[in-house]
Short mmCIF file of C-alpha atoms in Angstrom, two decimals:
data_model
loop_
_atom_site.label_atom_id
_atom_site.label_comp_id
_atom_site.label_asym_id
_atom_site.label_seq_id
_atom_site.Cartn_x
_atom_site.Cartn_y
_atom_site.Cartn_z
CA MET A 1 7.22 11.14 -9.12
CA HIS A 2 10.12 9.05 -10.33
CA TYR A 3 11.72 5.75 -9.34
CA THR A 4 15.23 4.94 -8.24
CA LYS A 5 17.03 1.88 -6.90
CA SER A 6 18.84 1.99 -3.57
CA LYS A 7 21.79 -0.02 -2.28
CA GLY A 8 20.61 0.19 1.33
CA ILE A 9 17.54 1.20 3.32
CA LEU A 10 18.59 1.70 6.97
CA SER A 11 21.05 4.27 8.29
CA ALA A 12 23.56 3.57 11.05
CA LYS A 13 20.88 4.59 13.57
CA ASN A 14 18.21 2.44 11.88
CA GLY A 15 16.41 5.32 10.18
CA MET A 16 14.87 4.88 6.75
CA ASN A 17 13.59 7.18 4.04
CA LEU A 18 11.12 5.51 1.71
CA TYR A 19 10.70 8.72 -0.28
CA ARG A 20 12.81 11.80 -1.01
CA GLY A 21 11.08 15.12 -1.56
CA CYS A 22 7.74 16.34 -0.28
CA THR A 23 4.54 18.04 -1.44
CA HIS A 24 3.40 19.45 1.91
CA GLY A 25 4.78 22.88 1.02
CA CYS A 26 5.89 23.98 4.52
CA ILE A 27 7.59 27.31 3.92
CA TYR A 28 10.44 26.68 6.40
CA CYS A 29 11.41 23.13 5.35
CA ASP A 30 15.08 22.38 6.13
CA SER A 31 15.04 19.35 3.81
CA ARG A 32 15.20 21.76 0.87
CA SER A 33 18.74 22.70 1.91
CA ILE A 34 21.41 22.23 -0.74
CA CYS A 35 23.59 20.25 1.68
CA TYR A 36 21.29 17.24 1.31
CA GLN A 37 22.23 17.01 -2.38
CA MET A 38 18.77 16.42 -3.77
CA ILE A 39 19.34 16.58 -7.52
CA HIS A 40 15.66 16.63 -8.53
CA ASP A 41 12.86 19.12 -7.91
CA PHE A 42 11.72 18.90 -4.29
CA GLU A 43 8.09 18.22 -5.27
CA ASP A 44 9.15 15.48 -7.72
CA ILE A 45 9.03 12.63 -5.23
CA GLU A 46 11.78 10.04 -5.49
CA VAL A 47 10.45 6.55 -4.75
CA LYS A 48 12.88 3.79 -3.83
CA GLU A 49 11.38 0.99 -5.86
CA ASN A 50 13.33 -1.74 -4.05
CA ALA A 51 12.83 -0.32 -0.55
CA ILE A 52 10.51 -3.05 0.74
CA GLU A 53 12.73 -5.83 -0.57
CA LEU A 54 15.78 -4.19 1.01
CA LEU A 55 13.98 -3.71 4.32
CA GLU A 56 12.88 -7.33 4.56
CA ASN A 57 16.37 -8.60 3.75
CA THR A 58 17.87 -6.24 6.32
CA LEU A 59 15.41 -7.08 9.11
CA ARG A 60 15.80 -10.80 8.45
CA ARG A 61 19.58 -10.59 8.85
CA LYS A 62 19.69 -8.28 11.87
CA ARG A 63 20.84 -10.10 14.98
CA LYS A 64 19.72 -7.47 17.47
CA LYS A 65 16.21 -5.99 17.56
CA SER A 66 15.93 -2.21 17.58
CA MET A 67 13.66 0.73 16.91
CA ILE A 68 13.17 1.50 13.20
CA GLY A 69 12.47 5.16 12.49
CA THR A 70 11.26 7.21 9.56
CA GLY A 71 10.23 10.77 8.80
CA SER A 72 13.32 12.77 9.74
CA MET A 73 13.98 13.95 6.17
CA THR A 74 10.70 13.36 4.35
CA ASP A 75 7.25 13.01 5.87
CA PRO A 76 6.35 9.41 4.93
CA TYR A 77 2.62 10.19 4.87
CA ILE A 78 2.66 12.38 1.78
CA PRO A 79 -0.38 11.91 -0.51
CA LEU A 80 1.61 9.52 -2.72
CA GLU A 81 1.75 7.03 0.17
CA LEU A 82 -1.98 6.34 -0.24
CA LYS A 83 -1.15 4.91 -3.67
CA MET A 84 2.25 3.30 -2.98
CA GLU A 85 1.57 1.99 0.55
CA ASN A 86 5.29 1.63 1.22
CA VAL A 87 4.90 2.75 4.82
CA ARG A 88 2.17 0.21 5.42
CA LYS A 89 4.22 -2.57 3.81
CA SER A 90 7.17 -1.55 6.00
CA LEU A 91 5.02 -1.62 9.14
CA SER A 92 3.91 -5.16 8.30
CA LEU A 93 7.53 -6.28 8.04
CA ILE A 94 8.55 -4.45 11.21
CA TYR A 95 5.74 -6.20 13.07
CA GLU A 96 6.50 -9.59 11.52
CA TYR A 97 10.19 -9.49 12.44
CA GLY A 98 9.61 -8.12 15.94
CA PHE A 99 11.17 -4.66 15.69
CA GLY A 100 9.98 -1.41 17.23
CA PHE A 101 8.87 1.61 15.24
CA THR A 102 8.78 5.37 15.48
CA VAL A 103 7.67 7.95 12.93
CA ILE A 104 7.65 11.74 12.55
CA THR A 105 4.72 13.15 10.59
CA LYS A 106 2.35 16.09 10.22
CA SER A 107 -0.37 14.09 8.50
CA ASN A 108 -3.53 12.44 9.76
CA ARG A 109 -3.06 9.86 7.00
CA ILE A 110 -1.20 7.92 9.67
CA LEU A 111 -4.60 6.88 11.03
CA ARG A 112 -4.94 4.51 8.07
CA ASP A 113 -2.25 2.39 9.73
CA LEU A 114 -3.53 2.57 13.29
CA ASP A 115 -4.19 -1.17 13.29
CA LEU A 116 -0.55 -2.00 12.57
CA LEU A 117 0.79 0.66 14.91
CA LYS A 118 -1.28 -0.89 17.72
CA LYS A 119 -0.03 -4.38 16.91
CA ILE A 120 3.60 -3.24 16.93
CA ASN A 121 3.11 -1.41 20.23
CA GLU A 122 1.50 -4.45 21.81
CA LYS A 123 4.34 -6.70 20.63
CA THR A 124 7.33 -4.39 21.12
CA LYS A 125 7.18 -0.59 21.09
CA CYS A 126 5.73 2.11 18.87
CA VAL A 127 6.02 5.89 19.31
CA VAL A 128 4.26 8.39 17.07
CA GLN A 129 5.94 11.79 16.77
CA MET A 130 3.87 14.72 15.54
CA THR A 131 5.16 18.18 14.62
CA LEU A 132 3.08 21.11 15.90
CA THR A 133 4.16 24.66 15.13
CA THR A 134 1.12 26.91 14.95
CA TYR A 135 -2.01 26.91 17.12
CA ASP A 136 -3.88 29.42 14.93
CA GLU A 137 -5.52 27.49 12.10
CA GLY A 138 -5.45 30.32 9.59
CA LEU A 139 -1.76 30.93 10.13
CA CYS A 140 -1.09 27.20 10.04
CA LYS A 141 -2.51 26.96 6.51
CA LYS A 142 -0.15 29.73 5.41
CA LEU A 143 2.96 28.15 6.91
CA GLU A 144 2.06 24.51 6.17
CA PRO A 145 -0.39 24.77 3.26
CA ASN A 146 -0.76 21.18 2.02
CA VAL A 147 -0.76 19.21 5.24
CA SER A 148 -3.20 18.35 8.02
CA SER A 149 -4.19 21.31 10.16
CA THR A 150 -2.94 21.59 13.72
CA LYS A 151 -6.41 20.64 14.99
CA GLU A 152 -6.39 17.52 12.81
CA ARG A 153 -2.96 16.56 14.16
CA PHE A 154 -4.26 17.10 17.68
CA GLU A 155 -7.07 14.65 16.91
CA VAL A 156 -4.44 12.13 15.81
CA LEU A 157 -2.59 12.54 19.12
CA LYS A 158 -5.81 11.87 21.03
CA LYS A 159 -6.55 8.76 18.96
CA MET A 160 -3.05 7.48 19.67
CA ARG A 161 -3.59 8.19 23.38
CA ASP A 162 -6.83 6.21 23.32
CA ALA A 163 -5.07 3.36 21.52
CA GLY A 164 -2.32 3.24 24.16
CA ILE A 165 0.38 4.40 21.74
CA PRO A 166 2.84 6.90 23.27
CA THR A 167 3.40 10.19 21.45
CA VAL A 168 6.06 12.88 21.25
CA VAL A 169 5.52 16.39 19.86
CA TRP A 170 8.14 18.43 18.02
CA LEU A 171 7.59 22.09 18.88
CA CYS A 172 9.59 23.55 16.01
CA PRO A 173 10.27 25.68 14.18
CA ILE A 174 8.95 28.80 15.84
CA LEU A 175 9.26 31.68 13.38
CA PRO A 176 10.41 35.04 14.78
CA PHE A 177 7.81 37.82 14.44
CA ILE A 178 5.23 35.30 13.13
CA ASN A 179 4.29 32.58 15.62
CA ASP A 180 6.67 33.33 18.50
CA THR A 181 3.91 34.37 20.91
CA GLU A 182 2.74 33.20 24.31
CA ASP A 183 -0.72 32.45 22.89
CA ASN A 184 0.80 30.16 20.28
CA ILE A 185 3.06 28.23 22.65
CA SER A 186 0.35 27.94 25.31
CA GLY A 187 -2.21 26.74 22.78
CA ILE A 188 0.07 24.01 21.46
CA LEU A 189 1.02 22.91 24.96
CA ASP A 190 -2.65 22.77 25.96
CA TYR A 191 -3.14 20.30 23.10
CA CYS A 192 -0.16 18.29 24.36
CA ILE A 193 -1.55 18.23 27.89
CA GLU A 194 -4.99 17.05 26.78
CA ALA A 195 -3.49 14.41 24.48
CA GLN A 196 -1.23 13.21 27.32
CA VAL A 197 1.91 13.20 25.21
CA TYR A 198 5.03 11.60 26.64
CA GLY A 199 7.30 14.49 25.76
CA VAL A 200 7.83 17.66 23.75
CA ILE A 201 11.05 18.25 21.82
CA CYS A 202 12.09 21.89 21.60
CA PHE A 203 15.49 23.29 20.58
CA GLY A 204 14.61 26.85 21.53
CA MET A 205 12.24 29.34 19.97
CA GLY A 206 13.48 30.04 16.46
CA LEU A 207 14.42 28.35 13.20
CA THR A 208 17.44 27.49 11.09
CA LEU A 209 18.08 28.65 7.53
CA ARG A 210 20.61 27.19 5.13
CA ASP A 211 21.27 27.67 1.44
CA GLY A 212 18.34 26.23 -0.42
CA ASN A 213 15.68 26.48 2.26
CA ARG A 214 16.52 30.15 2.97
CA GLU A 215 15.61 31.19 -0.56
CA TYR A 216 12.33 29.28 -0.50
CA PHE A 217 11.46 30.68 2.92
CA TYR A 218 12.13 34.28 1.90
CA GLN A 219 10.16 33.85 -1.32
CA ASN A 220 7.16 32.76 0.73
CA LEU A 221 7.61 35.57 3.23
CA ASP A 222 7.39 38.03 0.35
CA ASN A 223 4.11 36.48 -0.78
CA LEU A 224 2.50 35.93 2.62
CA PHE A 225 3.90 38.66 4.86
CA PRO A 226 4.95 41.72 2.82
CA GLY A 227 7.92 43.45 4.40
CA MET A 228 8.79 40.51 6.67
CA LYS A 229 11.75 39.34 4.56
CA GLU A 230 13.40 42.75 4.97
CA LYS A 231 12.86 42.55 8.73
CA TYR A 232 14.54 39.13 8.81
CA VAL A 233 17.51 40.27 6.72
CA LYS A 234 17.97 43.36 8.87
CA THR A 235 17.72 41.41 12.13
CA TYR A 236 19.63 38.23 11.27
CA GLY A 237 21.65 38.85 8.13
CA ASN A 238 22.86 35.49 6.81
CA GLN A 239 22.78 33.64 10.15
CA TYR A 240 22.13 29.92 10.34
CA MET A 241 20.29 30.04 13.67
CA LEU A 242 17.55 32.65 13.95
CA SER A 243 16.51 32.89 17.58
CA SER A 244 13.29 34.66 18.50
CA PRO A 245 13.62 37.89 20.48
CA ASN A 246 11.06 36.27 22.78
CA ASN A 247 13.11 33.11 23.26
CA LYS A 248 13.83 33.61 26.97
CA SER A 249 10.25 34.29 28.07
CA LEU A 250 8.78 31.61 25.78
CA MET A 251 11.24 28.97 26.98
CA LYS A 252 10.36 29.87 30.57
CA LEU A 253 6.68 29.36 29.73
CA PHE A 254 7.49 26.10 27.93
CA ASN A 255 9.57 24.63 30.74
CA GLU A 256 7.17 25.65 33.50
CA LYS A 257 4.07 24.32 31.75
CA CYS A 258 5.69 21.01 30.84
CA THR A 259 6.98 20.53 34.38
CA GLN A 260 3.61 21.38 35.87
CA HIS A 261 1.84 18.74 33.76
CA GLY A 262 4.46 15.99 33.87
CA ILE A 263 5.50 16.24 30.23
CA VAL A 264 9.12 15.26 29.56
CA HIS A 265 10.91 18.22 27.98
CA ASP A 266 14.56 17.25 28.21
CA ASN A 267 15.59 16.51 24.61
CA LYS A 268 18.29 14.03 25.59
CA GLN A 269 15.85 12.03 27.71
CA ILE A 270 13.28 11.98 24.91
CA PHE A 271 15.77 10.82 22.29
CA GLU A 272 17.00 8.06 24.58
CA TYR A 273 13.38 6.98 24.99
CA LEU A 274 12.81 7.00 21.21
CA TYR A 275 15.91 4.93 20.45
CA THR A 276 15.47 2.39 23.26
CA PHE A 277 13.95 -0.90 22.13
CA ASN A 278 11.68 -2.62 24.64
CA GLU A 279 13.54 -5.93 24.85
CA LYS A 280 11.67 -7.14 27.95
CA LYS A 281 8.28 -6.61 26.35
CA PHE A 282 9.42 -8.46 23.23
CA GLU A 283 10.64 -11.42 25.29
CA GLU A 284 7.33 -11.52 27.16
CA GLN A 285 5.47 -11.65 23.85
CA LEU A 286 7.69 -14.48 22.62
CA SER A 287 7.05 -16.44 25.80
CA LEU A 288 3.36 -16.52 24.96
CA PHE A 289 4.20 -18.81 22.04
CA ASP A 290 6.58 -21.13 23.92
#
C-alpha cells in the first residue's frame, strides 16, 4: 500500500476510484492492462489520501444531483477497505448531500455498509452491481482466488433483495473452454432469478485480452490448466476479443431465460437505469422536512 494525492475524484460520468490496484487475484482482470498506465505493482494498492476531502468539496459544489458510481476499475471492497473505510466515509457523504449511489463488487464485505446503502436507497437511489462468472465453487476459487465465492455473492444479492435495494449482475467474462457451458450459465441465472435481480449485463460469451492482462492470464492458465494456453494461442492468436465457440447457443439460453423470468437483459436499458438519478424520490424526501 502507498499513498498519493489526487487533483480530482469524480470522472465526467461521476465515477470515482478510491483505490488503484487490487488483491483479489482474478486471473482475467482487464485492469492489469498496460493502457491504464498503472506505474506501480498491481497488488501494491494506491490510496488517494485526499479522496474524502475532494469528494465532499465536489458534492457540496455540484448544482445537479446524480448517481455516484465506483468499482469499474478497482473493486472498492478489497481487504484494505476494512482498515481505511474510505467507501463507508464516501457513502456517508453521498447520503448527506442527497446523491444516488451504485457500486460494482465481488465482495461480501459490502454487507458492512448495508445500513448506509439502505438509507441512500430510501432517500434517493442505490443499486448494487455484483459480478458473477462461475457457478462451480471449485472453479470459482481458481479463477477468482482471493474474493468471495459465487455462493457468498449470491447471499449478498438476496440480502439486498430483502432490504429493498435493486441489484444488477455482470455476467462476464466467460472464458472459452473453461466456464462457457450451459450448466454454468444456467446456474448463475438461477441465482439471479431467486435473488430477483433487476437486470443482467452480458456482452457476449467470451473475454477480452490486452497487453498486460494477457500475460497474467496466460501465466495462470499454465499453472491451473496445463495445455490451455496453447489452445488459446492456436484458436485466437493475438486477438483482443475472444468469443466462445458456444457463444450462439449460450446467448440463446441467456436471452430466453432472462425473458422468461422478467430480468432486463438489454445492456443499454440497464446502463440508462444505472445512470438515472431518482429526482422525484429525492424531492419527495425533501418535502418531508418542509
